[in-house]
mmCIF file of C-alpha atoms and ligand atoms in Angstrom:
data_model
loop_
_atom_site.group_PDB
_atom_site.id
_atom_site.type_symbol
_atom_site.label_atom_id
_atom_site.label_comp_id
_atom_site.label_asym_id
_atom_site.label_seq_id
_atom_site.Cartn_x
_atom_site.Cartn_y
_atom_site.Cartn_z
ATOM 1 C CA MET A 1 -16.667 17.584 -12.233
ATOM 2 C CA GLN A 2 -18.461 16.593 -15.078
ATOM 3 C CA SER A 3 -17.161 19.447 -16.916
ATOM 4 C CA LEU A 4 -13.425 19.212 -15.763
ATOM 5 C CA THR A 5 -13.529 15.481 -17.112
ATOM 6 C CA ALA A 6 -15.073 16.771 -20.175
ATOM 7 C CA ALA A 7 -12.141 19.635 -20.670
ATOM 8 C CA LEU A 8 -9.472 16.685 -20.219
ATOM 9 C CA SER A 9 -11.026 13.945 -21.683
ATOM 10 C CA PRO A 10 -13.589 13.411 -24.592
ATOM 11 C CA GLY A 11 -14.378 9.975 -22.989
ATOM 12 C CA ALA A 12 -11.032 8.294 -22.101
ATOM 13 C CA TYR A 13 -11.852 7.179 -18.867
ATOM 14 C CA THR A 14 -16.026 7.035 -19.136
ATOM 15 C CA ASP A 15 -16.824 4.732 -21.973
ATOM 16 C CA VAL A 16 -14.703 1.807 -20.378
ATOM 17 C CA SER A 17 -17.236 -0.725 -18.376
ATOM 18 C CA ALA A 18 -15.411 -1.026 -14.713
ATOM 19 C CA ASP A 19 -15.883 -4.708 -14.752
ATOM 20 C CA GLU A 20 -13.418 -5.029 -17.602
ATOM 21 C CA ALA A 21 -9.558 -6.032 -16.703
ATOM 22 C CA HIS A 22 -7.205 -3.005 -17.616
ATOM 23 C CA LEU A 23 -3.808 -5.177 -17.131
ATOM 24 C CA SER A 24 -3.720 -8.823 -17.316
ATOM 25 C CA ILE A 25 -0.239 -9.987 -16.267
ATOM 26 C CA ALA A 26 0.724 -13.774 -16.559
ATOM 27 C CA GLY A 27 3.627 -15.549 -15.706
ATOM 28 C CA LEU A 28 6.242 -12.512 -15.325
ATOM 29 C CA THR A 29 9.458 -13.157 -14.546
ATOM 30 C CA LYS A 30 12.398 -11.175 -14.621
ATOM 31 C CA GLN A 31 15.816 -12.167 -14.071
ATOM 32 C CA PHE A 32 19.346 -10.044 -13.699
ATOM 33 C CA GLY A 33 21.640 -12.533 -14.637
ATOM 34 C CA ASP A 34 21.520 -14.958 -11.854
ATOM 35 C CA PHE A 35 19.195 -13.353 -9.772
ATOM 36 C CA THR A 36 15.456 -13.513 -10.176
ATOM 37 C CA ALA A 37 13.796 -10.156 -8.929
ATOM 38 C CA LEU A 38 10.063 -11.481 -9.997
ATOM 39 C CA LYS A 39 8.970 -15.076 -9.800
ATOM 40 C CA GLN A 40 5.866 -15.891 -12.009
ATOM 41 C CA ILE A 41 3.728 -12.898 -11.233
ATOM 42 C CA ASP A 42 0.045 -13.492 -11.968
ATOM 43 C CA LEU A 43 -2.243 -10.348 -11.414
ATOM 44 C CA THR A 44 -5.278 -8.565 -12.957
ATOM 45 C CA ILE A 45 -6.109 -5.048 -12.606
ATOM 46 C CA GLN A 46 -9.460 -3.981 -13.382
ATOM 47 C CA GLU A 47 -10.457 -0.790 -15.225
ATOM 48 C CA GLY A 48 -10.397 2.324 -12.936
ATOM 49 C CA GLU A 49 -8.958 0.770 -10.337
ATOM 50 C CA PHE A 50 -6.230 2.130 -7.645
ATOM 51 C CA VAL A 51 -3.848 -0.408 -6.821
ATOM 52 C CA CYS A 52 -0.605 -0.135 -4.586
ATOM 53 C CA PHE A 53 2.551 -2.498 -5.143
ATOM 54 C CA LEU A 54 3.561 -2.725 -0.992
ATOM 55 C CA GLY A 55 6.535 -4.349 0.043
ATOM 56 C CA PRO A 56 9.822 -4.081 1.864
ATOM 57 C CA SER A 57 12.990 -2.534 0.065
ATOM 58 C CA GLY A 58 14.219 -4.841 -2.596
ATOM 59 C CA CYS A 59 10.861 -6.929 -2.977
ATOM 60 C CA GLY A 60 10.909 -5.911 -6.763
ATOM 61 C CA LYS A 61 7.889 -3.517 -6.804
ATOM 62 C CA THR A 62 9.954 -1.097 -9.071
ATOM 63 C CA THR A 63 10.785 -3.728 -11.067
ATOM 64 C CA LEU A 64 6.928 -4.608 -11.831
ATOM 65 C CA LEU A 65 5.933 -1.352 -12.568
ATOM 66 C CA ARG A 66 9.127 -0.880 -14.704
ATOM 67 C CA ALA A 67 7.821 -4.043 -16.681
ATOM 68 C CA ILE A 68 4.691 -2.805 -16.798
ATOM 69 C CA ALA A 69 5.853 0.550 -18.658
ATOM 70 C CA GLY A 70 8.361 -1.596 -20.769
ATOM 71 C CA LEU A 71 11.239 0.467 -19.159
ATOM 72 C CA ALA A 72 12.592 -3.151 -18.050
ATOM 73 C CA PRO A 73 11.235 -5.627 -20.217
ATOM 74 C CA GLN A 74 10.548 -9.287 -18.376
ATOM 75 C CA THR A 75 12.497 -12.272 -18.938
ATOM 76 C CA GLU A 76 9.393 -14.534 -19.377
ATOM 77 C CA GLY A 77 5.454 -13.782 -19.165
ATOM 78 C CA THR A 78 2.800 -11.524 -20.909
ATOM 79 C CA ILE A 79 1.088 -8.212 -20.385
ATOM 80 C CA VAL A 80 -2.077 -7.689 -21.831
ATOM 81 C CA GLN A 81 -3.407 -3.867 -21.488
ATOM 82 C CA ARG A 82 -7.041 -3.366 -22.711
ATOM 83 C CA GLY A 83 -7.183 -6.714 -24.772
ATOM 84 C CA ARG A 84 -4.088 -5.739 -26.435
ATOM 85 C CA ASP A 85 -0.724 -7.653 -25.854
ATOM 86 C CA VAL A 86 1.789 -5.280 -24.999
ATOM 87 C CA SER A 87 4.451 -7.851 -23.685
ATOM 88 C CA ALA A 88 7.116 -7.100 -26.624
ATOM 89 C CA LEU A 89 6.383 -3.065 -26.972
ATOM 90 C CA PRO A 90 8.578 -0.502 -26.334
ATOM 91 C CA PRO A 91 7.458 2.285 -23.923
ATOM 92 C CA GLN A 92 6.780 4.861 -26.157
ATOM 93 C CA ALA A 93 3.983 2.240 -27.989
ATOM 94 C CA ARG A 94 2.155 1.660 -24.487
ATOM 95 C CA ASP A 95 -0.539 3.800 -22.946
ATOM 96 C CA PHE A 96 0.510 5.243 -19.492
ATOM 97 C CA GLY A 97 1.554 8.129 -17.926
ATOM 98 C CA ILE A 98 4.638 7.789 -15.526
ATOM 99 C CA VAL A 99 5.425 10.108 -12.250
ATOM 100 C CA PHE A 100 8.735 8.892 -10.270
ATOM 101 C CA GLN A 101 10.029 9.814 -6.783
ATOM 102 C CA SER A 102 12.357 12.321 -8.135
ATOM 103 C CA TYR A 103 9.677 14.617 -9.839
ATOM 104 C CA ALA A 104 12.003 14.644 -13.195
ATOM 105 C CA LEU A 105 10.630 17.810 -14.986
ATOM 106 C CA PHE A 106 12.175 19.656 -17.330
ATOM 107 C CA PRO A 107 14.394 22.369 -15.422
ATOM 108 C CA ASN A 108 14.452 24.570 -18.575
ATOM 109 C CA LEU A 109 10.882 24.588 -19.256
ATOM 110 C CA THR A 110 7.988 26.332 -17.534
ATOM 111 C CA VAL A 111 5.456 24.746 -15.593
ATOM 112 C CA TYR A 112 3.079 25.316 -18.382
ATOM 113 C CA ASP A 113 5.471 23.907 -21.352
ATOM 114 C CA ASN A 114 5.981 20.803 -19.038
ATOM 115 C CA VAL A 115 2.154 20.215 -18.850
ATOM 116 C CA ALA A 116 2.035 20.417 -22.401
ATOM 117 C CA TYR A 117 5.204 18.690 -23.654
ATOM 118 C CA GLY A 118 3.210 15.548 -24.320
ATOM 119 C CA LEU A 119 0.362 17.279 -25.899
ATOM 120 C CA ARG A 120 3.112 19.202 -28.360
ATOM 121 C CA ASN A 121 4.406 16.312 -29.294
ATOM 122 C CA GLN A 122 1.182 14.923 -30.541
ATOM 123 C CA ARG A 123 0.744 17.814 -32.324
ATOM 124 C CA GLN A 124 -2.516 19.229 -30.838
ATOM 125 C CA ASP A 125 -3.845 22.583 -32.014
ATOM 126 C CA ARG A 126 -2.640 25.553 -29.170
ATOM 127 C CA GLN A 127 -6.021 26.157 -28.487
ATOM 128 C CA GLN A 128 -6.783 22.439 -27.311
ATOM 129 C CA ILE A 129 -3.625 22.184 -25.340
ATOM 130 C CA ARG A 130 -4.355 25.571 -23.344
ATOM 131 C CA ALA A 131 -7.298 24.291 -22.580
ATOM 132 C CA ARG A 132 -5.804 21.032 -21.132
ATOM 133 C CA VAL A 133 -3.266 22.408 -19.321
ATOM 134 C CA ASP A 134 -5.855 24.775 -17.692
ATOM 135 C CA ALA A 135 -7.858 22.546 -16.781
ATOM 136 C CA LEU A 136 -4.871 20.008 -15.782
ATOM 137 C CA LEU A 137 -3.124 22.599 -13.328
ATOM 138 C CA ALA A 138 -6.560 23.879 -12.026
ATOM 139 C CA LEU A 139 -7.132 19.809 -10.867
ATOM 140 C CA VAL A 140 -4.118 20.245 -9.059
ATOM 141 C CA ASP A 141 -4.455 23.353 -7.438
ATOM 142 C CA LEU A 142 -1.375 25.251 -9.487
ATOM 143 C CA THR A 143 -3.757 27.593 -11.530
ATOM 144 C CA GLY A 144 -1.252 30.777 -11.685
ATOM 145 C CA SER A 145 2.106 28.735 -11.696
ATOM 146 C CA GLU A 146 2.033 28.375 -15.255
ATOM 147 C CA ARG A 147 5.521 31.085 -15.853
ATOM 148 C CA LYS A 148 7.171 29.239 -12.783
ATOM 149 C CA TYR A 149 10.042 26.957 -13.400
ATOM 150 C CA PRO A 150 10.409 24.067 -11.452
ATOM 151 C CA ALA A 151 13.638 25.547 -9.360
ATOM 152 C CA ALA A 152 10.747 28.124 -8.099
ATOM 153 C CA LEU A 153 8.497 25.323 -6.840
ATOM 154 C CA SER A 154 8.201 23.220 -3.627
ATOM 155 C CA GLY A 155 8.699 19.632 -3.832
ATOM 156 C CA GLY A 156 4.991 19.053 -3.007
ATOM 157 C CA GLN A 157 4.238 21.630 -6.244
ATOM 158 C CA GLN A 158 6.482 20.100 -8.275
ATOM 159 C CA GLN A 159 5.172 16.511 -7.782
ATOM 160 C CA ARG A 160 1.500 17.797 -8.463
ATOM 161 C CA VAL A 161 2.893 19.180 -11.740
ATOM 162 C CA ALA A 162 4.841 16.131 -12.631
ATOM 163 C CA LEU A 163 0.670 14.300 -12.215
ATOM 164 C CA SER A 164 -0.588 16.999 -14.597
ATOM 165 C CA ARG A 165 2.156 16.148 -17.260
ATOM 166 C CA ALA A 166 1.426 12.407 -16.659
ATOM 167 C CA LEU A 167 -2.315 12.960 -17.159
ATOM 168 C CA ALA A 168 -2.043 15.495 -20.027
ATOM 169 C CA THR A 169 -2.231 13.035 -22.773
ATOM 170 C CA GLU A 170 -4.892 11.082 -21.206
ATOM 171 C CA PRO A 171 -3.287 7.743 -21.020
ATOM 172 C CA GLY A 172 -5.282 4.512 -20.060
ATOM 173 C CA LEU A 173 -2.992 4.004 -16.990
ATOM 174 C CA LEU A 174 -1.179 6.099 -14.583
ATOM 175 C CA LEU A 175 2.062 4.672 -13.070
ATOM 176 C CA LEU A 176 3.366 6.238 -9.763
ATOM 177 C CA ASP A 177 6.715 4.847 -8.450
ATOM 178 C CA GLU A 178 6.893 6.359 -4.857
ATOM 179 C CA PRO A 179 5.602 9.913 -5.766
ATOM 180 C CA LEU A 180 5.472 10.925 -2.376
ATOM 181 C CA SER A 181 8.538 9.329 -0.503
ATOM 182 C CA ALA A 182 10.706 12.641 -0.981
ATOM 183 C CA LEU A 183 8.372 14.668 0.367
ATOM 184 C CA ASP A 184 8.097 15.999 4.302
ATOM 185 C CA ALA A 185 5.358 14.084 6.108
ATOM 186 C CA ARG A 186 2.896 16.871 6.376
ATOM 187 C CA VAL A 187 3.334 17.531 2.496
ATOM 188 C CA ARG A 188 2.884 13.836 1.693
ATOM 189 C CA VAL A 189 -0.082 13.590 3.943
ATOM 190 C CA HIS A 190 -1.937 16.332 2.086
ATOM 191 C CA LEU A 191 -0.752 15.287 -1.170
ATOM 192 C CA ARG A 192 -2.112 11.648 -0.790
ATOM 193 C CA SER A 193 -5.413 12.613 -0.474
ATOM 194 C CA GLN A 194 -5.215 15.122 -3.410
ATOM 195 C CA ILE A 195 -3.978 12.140 -5.528
ATOM 196 C CA LYS A 196 -6.664 9.590 -4.314
ATOM 197 C CA ALA A 197 -9.339 12.609 -5.138
ATOM 198 C CA LEU A 198 -7.893 13.244 -8.677
ATOM 199 C CA GLN A 199 -7.801 9.761 -9.383
ATOM 200 C CA GLN A 200 -11.546 9.077 -8.466
ATOM 201 C CA ARG A 201 -12.796 12.102 -10.309
ATOM 202 C CA LEU A 202 -11.076 11.093 -13.712
ATOM 203 C CA GLY A 203 -11.493 7.193 -13.039
ATOM 204 C CA VAL A 204 -8.062 6.776 -14.344
ATOM 205 C CA THR A 205 -6.629 3.075 -13.436
ATOM 206 C CA THR A 206 -3.396 3.644 -11.543
ATOM 207 C CA ILE A 207 -0.773 1.614 -10.107
ATOM 208 C CA MET A 208 1.228 3.080 -7.387
ATOM 209 C CA VAL A 209 4.250 1.698 -6.016
ATOM 210 C CA THR A 210 4.967 2.358 -2.142
ATOM 211 C CA HIS A 211 6.834 0.891 0.825
ATOM 212 C CA ASP A 212 4.736 3.022 3.228
ATOM 213 C CA GLN A 213 1.863 0.555 4.475
ATOM 214 C CA GLU A 214 -0.214 3.648 5.766
ATOM 215 C CA GLU A 215 -0.116 4.998 2.412
ATOM 216 C CA ALA A 216 -1.148 1.704 0.894
ATOM 217 C CA LEU A 217 -3.693 1.290 3.584
ATOM 218 C CA THR A 218 -5.231 4.812 2.976
ATOM 219 C CA MET A 219 -5.322 5.369 -0.723
ATOM 220 C CA ALA A 220 -5.538 1.643 -2.562
ATOM 221 C CA ASP A 221 -8.774 0.023 -3.524
ATOM 222 C CA ARG A 222 -6.429 -3.214 -3.629
ATOM 223 C CA ILE A 223 -3.180 -3.615 -2.122
ATOM 224 C CA VAL A 224 -0.542 -6.042 -3.596
ATOM 225 C CA VAL A 225 1.896 -7.407 -0.982
ATOM 226 C CA MET A 226 4.826 -8.445 -2.268
ATOM 227 C CA ASN A 227 7.787 -10.187 -0.572
ATOM 228 C CA GLN A 228 11.258 -11.194 -2.551
ATOM 229 C CA GLY A 229 9.878 -11.275 -5.790
ATOM 230 C CA GLY A 230 6.643 -12.820 -5.303
ATOM 231 C CA ILE A 231 3.395 -11.894 -4.393
ATOM 232 C CA GLU A 232 2.105 -12.951 -0.929
ATOM 233 C CA GLN A 233 -1.627 -11.605 -1.079
ATOM 234 C CA VAL A 234 -3.749 -9.663 -2.924
ATOM 235 C CA GLY A 235 -6.952 -7.501 -1.373
ATOM 236 C CA THR A 236 -8.702 -4.951 -0.185
ATOM 237 C CA PRO A 237 -6.902 -2.526 2.596
ATOM 238 C CA ALA A 238 -9.271 -4.300 4.901
ATOM 239 C CA GLU A 239 -8.929 -8.028 3.888
ATOM 240 C CA ILE A 240 -4.987 -7.463 4.265
ATOM 241 C CA TYR A 241 -5.125 -5.812 7.828
ATOM 242 C CA GLN A 242 -8.254 -8.127 9.269
ATOM 243 C CA HIS A 243 -7.111 -11.424 7.118
ATOM 244 C CA PRO A 244 -3.391 -11.613 6.369
ATOM 245 C CA ALA A 245 -2.678 -14.402 4.169
ATOM 246 C CA SER A 246 0.388 -15.183 5.858
ATOM 247 C CA GLU A 247 3.242 -14.478 8.764
ATOM 248 C CA PHE A 248 4.837 -12.126 6.458
ATOM 249 C CA VAL A 249 1.497 -10.177 5.784
ATOM 250 C CA ALA A 250 0.720 -9.827 9.256
ATOM 251 C CA THR A 251 4.023 -8.912 10.542
ATOM 252 C CA PHE A 252 4.481 -6.388 7.503
ATOM 253 C CA VAL A 253 1.172 -4.357 7.744
ATOM 254 C CA GLY A 254 -0.067 -2.453 11.042
ATOM 255 C CA SER A 255 1.362 -4.243 14.563
ATOM 256 C CA MET A 256 1.336 -7.507 15.640
ATOM 257 C CA ASN A 257 1.913 -9.579 18.026
ATOM 258 C CA LEU A 258 3.682 -13.166 17.192
ATOM 259 C CA LEU A 259 3.357 -15.651 20.155
ATOM 260 C CA ASP A 260 4.988 -19.502 19.334
ATOM 261 C CA VAL A 261 2.590 -21.756 20.893
ATOM 262 C CA THR A 262 2.300 -25.846 20.495
ATOM 263 C CA SER A 263 -0.549 -27.757 20.204
ATOM 264 C CA GLU A 264 -1.569 -30.013 23.388
ATOM 265 C CA SER A 265 -4.961 -31.651 22.174
ATOM 266 C CA MET A 266 -8.114 -30.496 20.054
ATOM 267 C CA GLY A 267 -8.371 -26.762 20.431
ATOM 268 C CA VAL A 268 -5.999 -26.317 23.426
ATOM 269 C CA TRP A 269 -2.587 -25.172 22.602
ATOM 270 C CA ARG A 270 0.223 -24.430 24.994
ATOM 271 C CA LEU A 271 1.289 -20.718 25.472
ATOM 272 C CA GLY A 272 4.424 -20.574 27.641
ATOM 273 C CA HIS A 273 3.403 -22.417 30.952
ATOM 274 C CA GLN A 274 0.048 -21.543 30.200
ATOM 275 C CA GLN A 275 -3.158 -23.372 28.271
ATOM 276 C CA LEU A 276 -5.171 -21.371 25.371
ATOM 277 C CA GLU A 277 -8.150 -22.324 24.143
ATOM 278 C CA CYS A 278 -8.285 -21.664 19.917
ATOM 279 C CA PRO A 279 -11.341 -22.662 18.194
ATOM 280 C CA ASN A 280 -10.997 -25.457 14.957
ATOM 281 C CA HIS A 281 -11.489 -22.646 12.363
ATOM 282 C CA VAL A 282 -8.918 -20.223 13.583
ATOM 283 C CA SER A 283 -6.482 -23.689 13.418
ATOM 284 C CA LYS A 284 -7.287 -24.859 10.194
ATOM 285 C CA GLY A 285 -5.907 -28.144 10.774
ATOM 286 C CA ILE A 286 -2.433 -26.569 12.088
ATOM 287 C CA SER A 287 -0.990 -28.554 14.614
ATOM 288 C CA GLY A 288 2.346 -29.282 16.063
ATOM 289 C CA ARG A 289 4.440 -26.098 16.576
ATOM 290 C CA ALA A 290 3.052 -22.787 15.307
ATOM 291 C CA ARG A 291 2.774 -18.939 15.552
ATOM 292 C CA LEU A 292 -0.290 -17.163 17.045
ATOM 293 C CA ALA A 293 -0.886 -13.677 15.539
ATOM 294 C CA VAL A 294 -3.073 -11.180 17.300
ATOM 295 C CA ARG A 295 -3.126 -7.303 16.718
ATOM 296 C CA PRO A 296 -2.316 -5.228 19.884
ATOM 297 C CA GLU A 297 -5.905 -3.383 19.799
ATOM 298 C CA ALA A 298 -7.257 -6.611 20.045
ATOM 299 C CA VAL A 299 -5.870 -8.103 23.461
ATOM 300 C CA THR A 300 -8.754 -6.748 26.212
ATOM 301 C CA LEU A 301 -7.267 -6.833 29.849
ATOM 302 C CA SER A 302 -8.987 -7.470 33.354
ATOM 303 C CA GLN A 303 -8.477 -8.225 36.805
ATOM 304 C CA ARG A 304 -10.518 -11.603 36.734
ATOM 305 C CA GLN A 305 -8.121 -14.274 37.943
ATOM 306 C CA GLU A 306 -9.180 -16.428 34.786
ATOM 307 C CA GLY A 307 -7.706 -16.809 31.155
ATOM 308 C CA LEU A 308 -4.088 -16.181 30.549
ATOM 309 C CA GLN A 309 -2.227 -14.486 33.489
ATOM 310 C CA ALA A 310 0.678 -11.714 32.483
ATOM 311 C CA GLU A 311 2.567 -9.075 34.609
ATOM 312 C CA VAL A 312 2.511 -5.186 32.981
ATOM 313 C CA ALA A 313 6.329 -4.546 32.449
ATOM 314 C CA ASN A 314 5.723 -1.052 31.027
ATOM 315 C CA ILE A 315 2.787 1.576 30.070
ATOM 316 C CA GLU A 316 3.682 4.088 27.032
ATOM 317 C CA PHE A 317 0.957 6.927 27.266
ATOM 318 C CA LEU A 318 0.301 7.604 23.021
ATOM 319 C CA GLY A 319 -2.150 10.145 23.152
ATOM 320 C CA ALA A 320 -5.542 8.382 21.989
ATOM 321 C CA PHE A 321 -4.303 4.937 24.064
ATOM 322 C CA LEU A 322 -1.848 3.651 26.179
ATOM 323 C CA ARG A 323 0.134 0.536 24.888
ATOM 324 C CA VAL A 324 0.763 -1.750 27.699
ATOM 325 C CA HIS A 325 3.779 -4.080 27.167
ATOM 326 C CA LEU A 326 2.905 -7.434 29.072
ATOM 327 C CA HIS A 327 4.938 -10.441 30.221
ATOM 328 C CA LEU A 328 2.908 -13.612 29.983
ATOM 329 C CA GLU A 329 3.810 -16.483 32.382
ATOM 330 C CA GLY A 330 6.268 -18.768 31.028
ATOM 331 C CA CYS A 331 6.659 -16.827 27.688
ATOM 332 C CA VAL A 332 9.887 -15.303 26.398
ATOM 333 C CA GLN A 333 8.077 -13.102 23.681
ATOM 334 C CA PRO A 334 6.581 -9.751 24.942
ATOM 335 C CA LEU A 335 2.761 -9.068 24.241
ATOM 336 C CA LEU A 336 1.303 -5.799 23.573
ATOM 337 C CA ALA A 337 -2.053 -4.188 24.316
ATOM 338 C CA ASP A 338 -3.172 -0.944 22.965
ATOM 339 C CA ILE A 339 -6.037 0.096 25.246
ATOM 340 C CA SER A 340 -8.127 3.402 25.477
ATOM 341 C CA ALA A 341 -7.236 5.705 28.424
ATOM 342 C CA ARG A 342 -10.843 4.820 29.590
ATOM 343 C CA ASP A 343 -10.530 1.220 29.545
ATOM 344 C CA ALA A 344 -7.228 1.347 31.290
ATOM 345 C CA GLN A 345 -9.170 3.344 33.871
ATOM 346 C CA CYS A 346 -11.563 0.810 34.654
ATOM 347 C CA VAL A 347 -8.647 -1.936 34.780
ATOM 348 C CA GLU A 348 -6.790 0.348 37.072
ATOM 349 C CA LEU A 349 -3.418 -0.440 35.720
ATOM 350 C CA SER A 350 -0.195 -0.065 36.961
ATOM 351 C CA LEU A 351 3.246 -1.194 36.967
ATOM 352 C CA HIS A 352 4.324 -4.786 37.953
ATOM 353 C CA GLN A 353 0.665 -5.568 38.093
ATOM 354 C CA ARG A 354 -0.757 -9.138 37.179
ATOM 355 C CA VAL A 355 -3.379 -9.078 34.765
ATOM 356 C CA SER A 356 -6.094 -11.455 32.891
ATOM 357 C CA VAL A 357 -5.262 -11.440 28.930
ATOM 358 C CA PHE A 358 -8.361 -12.169 26.621
ATOM 359 C CA PHE A 359 -7.983 -12.655 22.900
ATOM 360 C CA PRO A 360 -11.276 -12.817 21.088
ATOM 361 C CA ASP A 361 -11.712 -15.344 18.821
ATOM 362 C CA GLU A 362 -12.201 -13.547 15.483
ATOM 363 C CA ALA A 363 -8.882 -11.854 16.276
ATOM 364 C CA MET A 364 -6.549 -14.739 16.530
ATOM 365 C CA ARG A 365 -4.600 -16.346 13.422
ATOM 366 C CA LEU A 366 -2.579 -19.255 13.881
ATOM 367 C CA TYR A 367 0.663 -19.598 11.013
ATOM 368 C CA PRO A 368 2.749 -23.072 10.696
ATOM 369 C CA ALA A 369 6.109 -22.187 12.467
ATOM 370 C CA GLY A 370 8.529 -21.063 9.657
ATOM 371 C CA GLY A 371 6.719 -18.413 8.335
ATOM 372 C CA GLY A 372 3.953 -20.323 5.745
ATOM 373 C CA ALA A 373 0.445 -19.336 4.763
ATOM 374 C CA ALA A 374 -2.258 -19.956 7.445
HETATM 375 P P1 ATP B 1 12.852 -0.120 -3.337
HETATM 376 O O1 ATP B 1 11.705 0.025 -2.141
HETATM 377 O O2 ATP B 1 13.894 -0.005 -2.282
HETATM 378 O O3 ATP B 1 12.836 0.464 -4.450
HETATM 379 P P2 ATP B 1 11.906 -2.416 -4.547
HETATM 380 O O4 ATP B 1 10.764 -3.105 -4.077
HETATM 381 O O5 ATP B 1 11.304 -1.359 -5.771
HETATM 382 O O6 ATP B 1 12.565 -1.924 -3.450
HETATM 383 P P3 ATP B 1 13.435 -3.375 -6.956
HETATM 384 O O7 ATP B 1 13.802 -2.117 -7.274
HETATM 385 O O8 ATP B 1 12.393 -4.223 -7.786
HETATM 386 O O9 ATP B 1 12.871 -3.626 -5.348
HETATM 387 O O10 ATP B 1 14.615 -4.498 -6.702
HETATM 388 C C1 ATP B 1 14.327 -5.828 -6.863
HETATM 389 C C2 ATP B 1 15.318 -6.578 -6.879
HETATM 390 O O11 ATP B 1 16.085 -6.446 -8.085
HETATM 391 C C3 ATP B 1 16.627 -5.630 -5.727
HETATM 392 O O12 ATP B 1 17.176 -6.924 -5.152
HETATM 393 C C4 ATP B 1 17.604 -4.946 -6.737
HETATM 394 O O13 ATP B 1 18.749 -4.985 -6.234
HETATM 395 C C5 ATP B 1 17.419 -5.879 -7.760
HETATM 396 N N1 ATP B 1 17.560 -5.205 -9.298
HETATM 397 C C6 ATP B 1 16.823 -4.408 -9.432
HETATM 398 N N2 ATP B 1 17.339 -3.409 -10.812
HETATM 399 C C7 ATP B 1 18.609 -3.804 -11.228
HETATM 400 C C8 ATP B 1 19.519 -4.334 -11.962
HETATM 401 N N3 ATP B 1 19.199 -2.875 -12.917
HETATM 402 N N4 ATP B 1 20.412 -4.842 -12.168
HETATM 403 C C9 ATP B 1 20.443 -5.934 -11.295
HETATM 404 N N5 ATP B 1 19.821 -6.163 -10.003
HETATM 405 C C10 ATP B 1 18.484 -5.282 -10.185
#
């Protein structure tokens, strides 16, 4: 591992402290005419981090990536990379390698020449170039494909060449713009782990744009969840999944039940025709109308006659678990419970059966009605 890194990089990724900020973005705004695509983005990315920009189509992920690259300069705000203000620099004066969704390899150049392209532009000597290209192609399991042309490669192979080409000049920052979305599911999952392993091996600071939550959860050290040109939450995958800061994040990442509730008295909420106890640390001063969020896998069912009462409306077999569709008494919103096949046997579930529903305190989150943050 060490020798591969050495062949690629005489210290490019090893002599910088992991505590240092690689990128500091402040007050970044991007206008397209009257339309504001990015609104006052503030974000710091540490040296060696793998960060995913995650959000629905049109939320501004690619615009932010392109601003960082200098391909679509911001209207306002600053970008500082390793202490250097790059805000006004053209792309060629910035320090990054980029991989696009559509591979974007030179079709008339072989795999070897595609990867060597940037190194030749830097006028490196031939032996040095050969050593670097060989090491890069070995890293992405493409040794032996040097003489092939892009058209003779599969989508996944082309994307691995694109990755090698982006890393060839040892950029400080690797930018990946939906690199996996054009590939079929099986190749995508395989390449996902290859990219992650490569990134960890080299320690190169990486930003990947994706609208695929599973991709972000499995690959990122930290996820930046974006919505309508702004940042909703920045956190580790576990933080984002377990403590979503807003109703938007709660529903965008993973499956989530959202139920309308109204406060009745201290710690007591009305849910349909029923009452639900919810500790004060969950409600955090929210009163009146609110939305209660609970993950399906956190819902437990029993035959007891206490707690919330519900009727089983449907049971779906999903292999590792059962997805139970429930109708809570007096509540219009459906409730989903994901339970293991073994737990389902204990409760002896059947259609139209009445069951008791329980939400553990730590699994409940309340958001103000109207989509605000908790
Ligand atoms: P997707 O996942 O669909 O690629 P995204 O989150 O990457 O979406 P962006 O491509 O960053 O979204 O676009 C953000 C918003 O800015 C969208 O509403 C888009 O229509 C708009 N936009 C992007 N580029 C331009 C442009 N050159 N001119 C005008 N509007 C643009």
